[in-house]
DNA sequence: GTGCAGAAATTGGTTGGACCATTGAACCAC
DNA sequence: GTGGTTCAATGGTCCAACCAATTTCTGCAC
């Protein structure tokens, strides 16, 4: 009832260009890192102006699908297919403590669900991969006394990837990005993340045991410790970090 | 240790244009629906070519921040601020059904958490607003026998807004378009959404009663019914909806 | 004055051509 | 090999013009 009879597209040059290009990529089986045809060549082949090609590529660049290097060429940055779906996510974030807690709330919701789904759907290979990341992280934790944030992140990424839903990883990556806007100044809490350490293994155990509810519960505990750390840190400095 | 000495940026015309434009929007306090300056004016004022302005606007358009209407002008479609974070979500190889299920999993995670937070944090005014949306939705449901998707959506938005965390609404909004692509073609299930109807009020009751766990449980039930409807619809048509 | 059709101005969309800046490869001197 | 130099390829920017959709203005009929 709302809007049948969609507006006819009398002009959609850029979209047509992108569709054609997606088809080309598919046909040539191009993968990430490989080089696309020159803008000039595309313009000539598709019978459109180079400017139009550029606008189309600009869109793909904005979506992170493609990278343009002046003097070199245009390269695929991710797998593209003619039937992709894009959902631009824009986060207007407060750069303050409240904003940080906001990202954690999202993370709590997603992390719990992803861990549960992972316990249901992960294959053996994926579980092995998660365990490998876990081992790496624990080793880094022993060696460098706590600062294992990179390996920590990779562990979580592996869990998200094994959840079978790519959106989890992508959304959390956005949260991670926002999180890192503050991470440079860890609020004075030096042993940040210590408390969350043991839960990584308990989460993994639940996943390996195919226990979704357990995995969800452990994930919630992990986030809770991070939240506590954060609140403690905020109480520590007590200075209003308005910028 | 990781990446000091970042690559120096010798050219970043488009980014500069967008930054300037974001500053302009902020200074003029422009909101969604309002008109931006002409491309030609922007080009002149910023001392760049109109082409460059167009590439910049193309990026914003791709991100859904702006809408260009030939012959009319360029209009803001969402609130923009100089410090936004963009993270386009890409669902590869998605026939629409799989994509929709993916978004539903995200929605399940966020909806449950948001309802719980809402039960804890919503003020009286916000609860009243939610109830108003609920009444509107129920009225629309009675009148138009089921098709209450717009009002339904507004109810959920109100809940997200009252959760005290703007990220919930922003993330779900990114998936809204995909939901709507389906609402138009309800998969042959004519009474789509009927099953979820009663849970809207039970969710509200829990929120009003300050019962986070109850709200979470009811939200999960609601999503479960939507998932069931969807699976039923997919089973109904049984035709591979490759496009 | 009102209403409406047609002209004119406005604005995004497209084109073609030119030139600049960076890259990378080939080449050369040492 | 190392370090420059040259040179072609390629993305980045600019310009000027025109096309197409929209909006606004104008003038005529009533």
Coordinates of C-alpha atoms (C1' of nucleotides) in Angstrom, one line a residue:
Chain A
X1 CA 0.0 0.0 0.0
X2 CA 2.7 2.4 0.9
X3 CA 4.9 2.9 -2.2
X4 CA 4.2 0.5 -5.0
X5 CA 5.0 1.9 -8.3
X6 CA 8.5 2.8 -7.4
X7 CA 9.9 5.8 -9.2
X8 CA 11.2 4.8 -12.5
X9 CA 14.9 5.2 -13.0
X10 CA 15.5 7.4 -15.9
X11 CA 19.0 7.8 -14.9
X12 CA 21.1 5.5 -12.8
X13 CA 24.4 5.6 -14.5
X14 CA 26.5 5.0 -11.5
X15 CA 24.4 2.1 -10.3
X16 CA 24.6 0.6 -13.8
X17 CA 28.4 1.0 -13.7
X18 CA 28.6 -0.7 -10.3
X19 CA 26.4 -3.5 -11.4
X20 CA 28.5 -4.1 -14.5
X21 CA 31.7 -3.9 -12.5
X22 CA 30.3 -6.4 -10.0
X23 CA 29.5 -8.7 -12.8
X24 CA 33.0 -8.3 -14.2
X25 CA 34.6 -9.0 -10.8
X26 CA 32.5 -12.1 -10.6
X27 CA 33.2 -13.3 -14.0
X28 CA 36.9 -12.8 -13.6
X29 CA 36.8 -14.3 -10.2
X30 CA 38.7 -11.4 -8.7
X31 CA 39.4 -11.5 -5.0
X32 CA 40.6 -9.0 -2.4
X33 CA 43.9 -7.4 -3.2
X34 CA 43.5 -7.8 -7.0
X35 CA 43.5 -4.9 -9.3
X36 CA 40.5 -3.6 -11.2
X37 CA 40.7 -2.1 -14.7
X38 CA 41.8 1.5 -15.1
X39 CA 39.2 4.2 -14.8
X40 CA 39.9 5.2 -18.3
X41 CA 39.4 1.7 -19.6
X42 CA 36.2 1.3 -17.7
X43 CA 34.9 4.6 -19.0
X44 CA 35.7 3.5 -22.6
X45 CA 34.3 0.0 -22.3
X46 CA 31.1 1.1 -20.5
X47 CA 30.6 4.0 -22.8
X48 CA 30.3 6.5 -20.0
X49 CA 32.4 9.4 -19.0
X50 CA 35.4 8.8 -16.7
X51 CA 33.7 11.2 -14.2
X52 CA 30.8 8.8 -13.9
X53 CA 33.1 5.9 -13.4
X54 CA 34.8 7.9 -10.7
X55 CA 31.6 8.6 -8.9
X56 CA 30.7 5.0 -8.9
X57 CA 34.1 4.0 -7.6
X58 CA 33.8 6.7 -5.0
X59 CA 30.7 5.0 -3.7
X60 CA 32.5 1.6 -3.5
X61 CA 35.4 3.3 -1.8
X62 CA 33.1 4.8 0.8
X63 CA 31.7 1.3 1.5
X64 CA 35.1 0.0 2.0
X65 CA 35.0 -2.4 -0.9
X66 CA 37.8 -0.8 -2.9
X67 CA 40.9 1.1 -2.4
X68 CA 42.3 3.6 -4.8
X69 CA 46.0 4.3 -5.0
X70 CA 47.1 7.2 -7.0
X71 CA 49.6 6.3 -9.6
X72 CA 49.0 2.7 -9.1
X73 CA 45.5 1.6 -9.6
X74 CA 42.2 0.6 -8.0
X75 CA 42.3 -2.6 -5.9
X76 CA 39.6 -4.7 -4.4
X77 CA 39.6 -4.6 -0.6
X78 CA 36.8 -7.1 0.1
X79 CA 34.8 -9.7 -1.7
X80 CA 32.2 -8.1 -3.9
X81 CA 29.3 -9.8 -5.5
X82 CA 26.4 -8.6 -7.6
X83 CA 23.9 -9.4 -4.8
X84 CA 25.5 -7.7 -1.9
X85 CA 23.4 -5.8 0.6
X86 CA 24.7 -2.6 2.2
X87 CA 23.6 -1.1 5.4
X88 CA 25.5 2.0 6.2
X89 CA 25.9 2.4 9.9
X90 CA 26.6 5.8 11.2
X91 CA 27.4 6.2 14.9
X92 CA 27.2 9.7 16.4
X93 CA 29.2 9.1 19.5
X94 CA 29.7 11.1 22.6
X95 CA 33.4 11.2 23.3
X96 CA 32.9 10.9 27.0
X97 CA 32.6 8.3 29.6
X98 CA 28.9 7.8 28.9
X99 CA 29.7 7.1 25.3
X100 CA 32.2 4.5 26.3
X101 CA 29.6 2.8 28.5
X102 CA 27.2 2.9 25.6
X103 CA 29.5 0.9 23.4
X104 CA 29.8 -1.6 26.3
X105 CA 26.1 -2.1 26.5
X106 CA 26.0 -2.9 22.8
X107 CA 28.8 -5.2 23.2
X108 CA 27.1 -7.0 26.1
X109 CA 24.1 -7.6 24.1
X110 CA 25.9 -8.8 21.0
X111 CA 28.7 -10.7 22.8
X112 CA 26.2 -12.8 24.7
X113 CA 24.1 -13.6 21.7
X114 CA 27.1 -14.4 19.5
X115 CA 28.6 -16.7 22.1
X116 CA 25.3 -18.6 22.3
X117 CA 25.0 -18.8 18.6
X118 CA 28.6 -19.9 18.3
X119 CA 28.0 -22.7 20.8
X120 CA 25.2 -23.9 18.5
X121 CA 26.7 -23.4 15.1
X122 CA 30.4 -23.5 15.2
X123 CA 32.1 -26.3 13.3
X124 CA 35.0 -28.2 14.6
X125 CA 37.5 -26.2 12.6
X126 CA 36.1 -23.0 13.9
X127 CA 36.2 -24.2 17.5
X128 CA 39.8 -25.2 17.0
X129 CA 40.6 -21.8 15.6
X130 CA 39.0 -20.2 18.7
X131 CA 41.1 -22.3 20.9
X132 CA 44.2 -21.4 19.1
X133 CA 43.4 -17.7 19.6
X134 CA 42.7 -18.4 23.2
X135 CA 46.1 -20.1 23.7
X136 CA 47.8 -17.2 22.0
X137 CA 46.0 -14.8 24.3
X138 CA 46.8 -16.6 27.5
X139 CA 50.4 -16.9 26.5
X140 CA 50.6 -13.2 25.8
X141 CA 48.9 -12.5 29.1
X142 CA 51.6 -14.5 30.9
X143 CA 54.4 -13.0 29.1
X144 CA 53.5 -9.3 29.0
X145 CA 51.7 -9.2 32.4
X146 CA 48.2 -8.2 31.3
X147 CA 48.5 -6.2 28.2
X148 CA 47.1 -8.6 25.8
X149 CA 44.5 -6.4 24.1
X150 CA 45.4 -7.4 20.6
X151 CA 45.2 -11.1 21.2
X152 CA 42.1 -10.5 23.3
X153 CA 40.4 -8.8 20.4
X154 CA 41.4 -11.6 18.0
X155 CA 39.8 -14.1 20.3
X156 CA 36.5 -12.3 20.3
X157 CA 36.7 -11.8 16.6
X158 CA 37.1 -15.6 16.1
X159 CA 34.0 -16.1 18.2
X160 CA 32.0 -13.6 16.2
X161 CA 33.1 -15.1 13.0
X162 CA 32.1 -18.6 14.1
X163 CA 28.6 -17.3 15.0
X164 CA 27.6 -17.7 11.4
X165 CA 26.4 -14.1 11.2
X166 CA 28.8 -11.6 9.7
X167 CA 26.9 -8.7 11.1
X168 CA 28.1 -9.5 14.6
X169 CA 31.7 -9.0 13.7
X170 CA 31.1 -5.9 11.7
X171 CA 29.0 -4.1 14.3
X172 CA 31.4 -5.0 17.1
X173 CA 34.2 -3.8 15.0
X174 CA 32.5 -0.4 14.9
X175 CA 32.1 -0.5 18.7
X176 CA 35.8 -1.4 18.9
X177 CA 36.6 1.6 16.8
X178 CA 34.7 3.9 19.1
X179 CA 36.1 2.2 22.1
X180 CA 39.6 2.9 20.9
X181 CA 39.0 6.5 20.8
X182 CA 39.5 6.4 24.5
X183 CA 41.6 3.4 24.9
X184 CA 44.7 5.5 24.5
X185 CA 44.0 6.9 27.9
X186 CA 43.0 3.8 29.9
X187 CA 41.5 6.0 32.7
X188 CA 44.4 5.3 35.0
X189 CA 43.5 1.7 35.6
X190 CA 46.8 0.1 34.8
X191 CA 45.7 -3.5 35.1
X192 CA 42.7 -3.0 32.9
X193 CA 41.2 -6.2 31.7
X194 CA 42.8 -8.4 34.3
X195 CA 39.5 -9.3 35.8
X196 CA 38.0 -10.4 32.5
X197 CA 40.8 -12.8 31.7
X198 CA 39.5 -16.1 33.1
X199 CA 36.2 -15.8 31.5
X200 CA 37.7 -16.2 28.0
X201 CA 38.4 -19.8 28.8
X202 CA 35.1 -20.4 30.4
X203 CA 33.4 -19.0 27.4
X204 CA 35.4 -21.3 25.2
X205 CA 34.6 -24.3 27.3
X206 CA 30.9 -23.7 27.0
X207 CA 31.2 -23.3 23.3
X208 CA 33.2 -26.4 22.9
X209 CA 30.6 -28.2 25.1
X210 CA 27.8 -26.9 22.9
X211 CA 26.2 -25.1 25.8
X212 CA 24.6 -21.9 24.5
X213 CA 23.1 -20.8 27.7
X214 CA 26.3 -21.3 29.5
X215 CA 28.3 -19.4 26.9
X216 CA 25.8 -16.5 27.1
X217 CA 26.1 -16.4 30.9
X218 CA 29.9 -16.4 30.8
X219 CA 30.0 -13.7 28.2
X220 CA 27.8 -11.6 30.4
X221 CA 30.1 -12.1 33.3
X222 CA 33.0 -11.0 31.2
X223 CA 31.4 -7.8 30.1
X224 CA 30.4 -7.1 33.7
X225 CA 34.0 -7.2 34.8
X226 CA 35.0 -4.8 32.1
X227 CA 32.2 -2.5 33.1
X228 CA 33.3 -2.6 36.7
X229 CA 36.9 -1.9 35.7
X230 CA 35.7 1.1 33.7
X231 CA 33.6 2.5 36.5
X232 CA 36.4 2.1 38.9
X233 CA 38.7 3.9 36.5
X234 CA 36.2 6.7 36.1
X235 CA 35.9 7.1 39.8
X236 CA 39.6 7.1 40.0
X237 CA 40.3 10.1 38.0
X238 CA 37.2 12.0 39.1
X239 CA 38.0 14.8 36.7
X240 CA 35.4 15.7 34.2
X241 CA 36.9 14.7 30.9
X242 CA 35.0 17.1 28.8
X243 CA 37.0 18.1 25.8
Chain B
X1 CA 54.8 0.2 18.8
X2 CA 52.3 -0.9 16.1
X3 CA 51.8 1.9 13.8
X4 CA 53.6 5.1 14.6
X5 CA 54.7 7.0 11.6
X6 CA 51.4 6.9 9.9
X7 CA 51.5 7.6 6.2
X8 CA 51.3 11.4 5.6
X9 CA 48.3 12.7 3.8
X10 CA 49.4 15.0 1.1
X11 CA 45.9 15.1 -0.5
X12 CA 42.6 14.7 1.0
X13 CA 40.4 17.2 -0.9
X14 CA 37.1 15.3 -0.5
X15 CA 37.6 14.7 3.2
X16 CA 38.4 18.3 3.7
X17 CA 35.2 19.2 1.8
X18 CA 33.2 16.9 4.0
X19 CA 34.7 18.2 7.2
X20 CA 34.0 21.8 6.1
X21 CA 30.5 20.8 5.2
X22 CA 29.9 19.0 8.5
X23 CA 31.1 22.1 10.3
X24 CA 28.8 24.2 8.2
X25 CA 25.8 22.0 9.0
X26 CA 26.7 22.2 12.7
X27 CA 27.1 26.0 12.7
X28 CA 23.8 26.5 10.8
X29 CA 22.1 23.9 13.0
X30 CA 20.7 22.2 10.0
X31 CA 18.6 19.1 10.6
X32 CA 17.2 16.3 8.5
X33 CA 15.1 17.5 5.6
X34 CA 16.8 20.8 5.3
X35 CA 18.6 21.9 2.1
X36 CA 22.3 22.2 1.7
X37 CA 24.0 24.8 -0.4
X38 CA 24.2 24.3 -4.1
X39 CA 27.1 22.3 -5.5
X40 CA 28.1 25.3 -7.5
X41 CA 28.1 27.5 -4.4
X42 CA 30.0 25.0 -2.4
X43 CA 32.6 24.7 -5.1
X44 CA 33.0 28.4 -5.3
X45 CA 33.1 29.0 -1.5
X46 CA 35.5 26.1 -0.8
X47 CA 37.7 27.0 -3.8
X48 CA 37.5 23.5 -5.2
X49 CA 36.1 22.2 -8.4
X50 CA 32.5 21.3 -8.6
X51 CA 33.7 17.8 -9.4
X52 CA 35.4 17.5 -6.1
X53 CA 32.3 18.6 -4.3
X54 CA 30.3 16.1 -6.2
X55 CA 32.6 13.2 -5.2
X56 CA 32.4 14.3 -1.6
X57 CA 28.6 14.5 -1.7
X58 CA 28.5 11.1 -3.4
X59 CA 30.3 9.6 -0.4
X60 CA 27.7 11.1 1.9
X61 CA 24.9 10.0 -0.3
X62 CA 26.2 6.4 -0.2
X63 CA 26.3 6.6 3.5
X64 CA 22.6 7.6 3.5
X65 CA 23.4 11.0 5.1
X66 CA 22.1 13.1 2.2
X67 CA 19.7 12.9 -0.6
X68 CA 20.2 14.6 -4.0
X69 CA 17.2 15.6 -6.0
X70 CA 17.9 16.7 -9.6
X71 CA 16.5 20.1 -10.3
X72 CA 15.8 20.7 -6.7
X73 CA 18.8 20.5 -4.5
X74 CA 20.7 18.4 -1.9
X75 CA 18.9 17.6 1.3
X76 CA 20.1 16.3 4.7
X77 CA 18.6 12.9 5.4
X78 CA 20.1 12.3 8.8
X79 CA 21.8 14.3 11.5
X80 CA 25.5 14.8 10.7
X81 CA 28.2 15.9 13.1
X82 CA 31.9 16.4 12.5
X83 CA 32.8 13.5 14.7
X84 CA 30.6 10.7 13.4
X85 CA 31.9 7.3 12.8
X86 CA 31.0 5.5 9.6
X87 CA 31.0 1.7 9.4
X88 CA 29.1 0.4 6.4
X89 CA 27.8 -3.1 7.0
X90 CA 28.0 -5.5 4.1
X91 CA 26.1 -8.7 3.8
X92 CA 27.7 -10.7 1.1
X93 CA 26.1 -13.3 -1.0
X94 CA 22.8 -12.6 0.7
X95 CA 19.8 -13.7 -0.9
X96 CA 17.3 -11.6 0.9
X97 CA 16.1 -14.3 3.2
X98 CA 19.4 -15.1 4.8
X99 CA 20.1 -11.4 5.2
X100 CA 16.9 -10.8 6.9
X101 CA 17.5 -13.7 9.4
X102 CA 21.0 -12.2 10.1
X103 CA 19.5 -8.8 10.9
X104 CA 16.9 -10.5 13.1
X105 CA 19.6 -12.1 15.1
X106 CA 21.1 -8.7 15.7
X107 CA 17.7 -7.4 16.5
X108 CA 17.0 -10.1 19.0
X109 CA 20.2 -9.3 20.9
X110 CA 19.6 -5.6 20.9
X111 CA 15.9 -5.6 21.4
X112 CA 16.2 -7.7 24.5
X113 CA 18.9 -5.7 26.1
X114 CA 17.2 -2.4 25.2
X115 CA 13.9 -3.5 26.7
X116 CA 15.7 -4.5 29.9
X117 CA 17.6 -1.2 30.1
X118 CA 14.5 0.7 29.3
X119 CA 12.7 -0.9 32.3
X120 CA 15.5 0.3 34.5
X121 CA 16.1 3.7 33.2
X122 CA 13.1 5.1 31.4
X123 CA 11.6 8.2 33.0
X124 CA 7.9 8.8 33.5
X125 CA 7.6 10.9 30.4
X126 CA 9.3 8.3 28.3
X127 CA 7.1 5.6 29.6
X128 CA 4.1 7.7 28.7
X129 CA 5.5 8.2 25.2
X130 CA 5.9 4.5 24.7
X131 CA 2.4 3.9 25.9
X132 CA 1.2 6.5 23.4
X133 CA 2.9 4.7 20.6
X134 CA 1.5 1.4 21.8
X135 CA -2.0 2.8 21.8
X136 CA -1.5 4.2 18.3
X137 CA -0.2 0.9 17.1
X138 CA -3.1 -1.1 18.6
X139 CA -5.6 1.2 17.1
X140 CA -4.0 0.9 13.7
X141 CA -4.0 -2.8 14.2
X142 CA -7.7 -2.9 14.8
X143 CA -8.5 -0.6 12.0
X144 CA -6.4 -1.9 9.2
X145 CA -6.5 -5.6 10.2
X146 CA -2.9 -6.3 10.9
X147 CA -0.9 -3.9 8.7
X148 CA 0.5 -1.7 11.4
X149 CA 4.1 -1.8 10.4
X150 CA 4.8 1.9 10.6
X151 CA 3.3 2.3 14.1
X152 CA 4.9 -0.9 15.1
X153 CA 8.3 0.5 14.2
X154 CA 7.6 3.7 16.0
X155 CA 6.9 1.8 19.2
X156 CA 10.2 0.0 19.0
X157 CA 12.0 3.2 18.3
X158 CA 10.4 4.7 21.4
X159 CA 11.7 1.9 23.5
X160 CA 15.2 2.2 22.0
X161 CA 15.2 5.9 22.6
X162 CA 14.2 5.4 26.2
X163 CA 16.9 2.9 26.8
X164 CA 19.3 5.8 27.4
X165 CA 21.7 4.6 24.8
X166 CA 21.5 6.2 21.4
X167 CA 23.5 3.4 19.8
X168 CA 20.6 1.0 20.0
X169 CA 18.5 3.1 17.8
X170 CA 21.3 3.9 15.4
X171 CA 22.3 0.4 14.9
X172 CA 18.7 -0.9 14.4
X173 CA 18.0 2.0 12.1
X174 CA 20.7 0.7 9.8
X175 CA 18.8 -2.6 9.5
X176 CA 15.4 -1.0 9.2
X177 CA 15.7 -0.8 5.4
X178 CA 16.2 -4.5 5.1
X179 CA 13.1 -5.1 7.2
X180 CA 11.1 -2.9 5.0
X181 CA 12.2 -4.6 1.9
X182 CA 10.3 -7.5 3.2
X183 CA 7.3 -5.9 4.7
X184 CA 6.4 -4.9 1.2
X185 CA 6.4 -8.5 0.0
X186 CA 5.4 -10.4 3.1
X187 CA 6.4 -13.7 1.7
X188 CA 2.9 -14.8 1.1
X189 CA 2.1 -14.8 4.8
X190 CA -0.8 -12.5 4.8
X191 CA -1.2 -12.1 8.5
X192 CA 2.4 -11.4 8.9
X193 CA 3.2 -9.9 12.3
X194 CA -0.1 -10.9 13.9
X195 CA 1.6 -13.4 16.2
X196 CA 3.9 -10.7 17.5
X197 CA 1.2 -8.3 18.3
X198 CA 0.3 -9.1 21.9
X199 CA 3.9 -9.1 23.0
X200 CA 4.1 -5.3 22.4
X201 CA 1.8 -4.7 25.3
X202 CA 3.5 -7.3 27.6
X203 CA 6.8 -5.7 26.9
X204 CA 5.3 -2.3 27.8
X205 CA 3.8 -3.7 31.0
X206 CA 7.1 -5.1 32.1
X207 CA 8.8 -1.7 31.4
X208 CA 6.1 0.2 33.3
X209 CA 6.5 -2.3 36.2
X210 CA 10.3 -1.7 36.2
X211 CA 10.9 -5.4 35.5
X212 CA 14.0 -5.7 33.3
X213 CA 14.1 -9.5 33.3
X214 CA 10.5 -9.7 32.3
X215 CA 10.9 -7.1 29.6
X216 CA 13.9 -9.0 28.2
X217 CA 11.9 -12.3 28.2
X218 CA 9.0 -10.7 26.4
X219 CA 11.2 -9.1 23.8
X220 CA 12.7 -12.4 23.1
X221 CA 9.3 -14.0 22.7
X222 CA 8.4 -11.2 20.2
X223 CA 11.4 -11.8 18.1
X224 CA 10.8 -15.5 18.2
X225 CA 7.4 -15.1 16.7
X226 CA 8.7 -12.9 14.0
X227 CA 11.4 -15.5 13.2
X228 CA 8.7 -18.2 13.1
X229 CA 6.6 -16.2 10.8
X230 CA 9.5 -15.6 8.5
X231 CA 10.5 -19.3 8.4
X232 CA 6.9 -20.2 7.7
X233 CA 6.8 -17.7 4.9
X234 CA 10.0 -18.9 3.4
X235 CA 8.8 -22.5 3.5
X236 CA 5.5 -21.4 1.9
X237 CA 6.9 -20.0 -1.2
X238 CA 9.6 -22.6 -1.5
X239 CA 10.8 -21.0 -4.6
X240 CA 14.4 -20.0 -4.6
X241 CA 14.2 -16.2 -4.6
X242 CA 17.4 -15.6 -6.5
X243 CA 17.2 -12.3 -8.2
Chain C
dG1 C1' -7.7 38.9 -8.5
dT2 C1' -7.6 33.8 -10.0
dG3 C1' -5.9 30.1 -12.4
dC4 C1' -3.2 28.0 -15.5
dA5 C1' 0.0 27.2 -19.4
dG6 C1' 4.4 28.2 -21.0
dA7 C1' 8.9 30.4 -20.5
dA8 C1' 12.9 31.0 -17.8
dA9 C1' 16.0 30.2 -14.1
dT10 C1' 17.8 26.8 -10.9
dT11 C1' 20.0 22.5 -9.8
dG12 C1' 21.8 18.0 -9.9
dG13 C1' 23.7 14.6 -13.8
dT14 C1' 26.9 13.8 -17.5
dT15 C1' 30.4 14.6 -20.9
dG16 C1' 35.0 15.4 -22.9
dG17 C1' 39.3 17.2 -22.5
dA18 C1' 43.1 19.0 -20.1
dC19 C1' 46.6 19.0 -16.6
dC20 C1' 48.8 17.7 -12.0
dA21 C1' 50.8 14.3 -8.5
dT22 C1' 52.1 9.9 -7.4
dT23 C1' 53.6 5.5 -8.4
dG24 C1' 56.3 1.9 -10.3
dA25 C1' 59.2 0.0 -13.7
dA26 C1' 63.1 0.3 -16.8
dC27 C1' 67.4 2.1 -17.3
dC28 C1' 71.9 4.0 -16.2
dA29 C1' 76.0 5.3 -13.8
dC30 C1' 78.9 4.2 -9.9
Chain D
dG1 C1' 73.8 -4.2 -5.7
dT2 C1' 72.9 1.0 -4.7
dG3 C1' 71.3 5.0 -5.8
dG4 C1' 69.5 8.3 -9.1
dT5 C1' 66.9 9.5 -13.5
dT6 C1' 63.6 9.1 -16.9
dC7 C1' 59.2 7.9 -18.4
dA8 C1' 54.8 5.9 -19.0
dA9 C1' 50.7 4.6 -16.4
dT10 C1' 47.1 5.9 -13.2
dG11 C1' 44.3 8.2 -9.9
dG12 C1' 43.2 13.3 -8.5
dT13 C1' 41.6 17.8 -9.8
dC14 C1' 40.0 21.2 -12.7
dC15 C1' 37.2 23.6 -16.3
dA16 C1' 33.6 24.6 -19.5
dA17 C1' 29.8 23.1 -21.6
dC18 C1' 25.5 20.8 -22.1
dC19 C1' 21.5 17.6 -20.5
dA20 C1' 17.4 16.6 -17.6
dA21 C1' 14.4 17.3 -13.8
dT22 C1' 12.5 20.7 -10.9
dT23 C1' 11.1 25.0 -9.4
dT24 C1' 9.9 29.7 -10.0
dC25 C1' 8.3 33.4 -12.6
dT26 C1' 5.5 35.6 -16.1
dG27 C1' 1.8 36.8 -18.7
dC28 C1' -2.5 35.8 -20.6
dA29 C1' -7.4 34.4 -20.4
dC30 C1' -11.3 34.7 -17.5

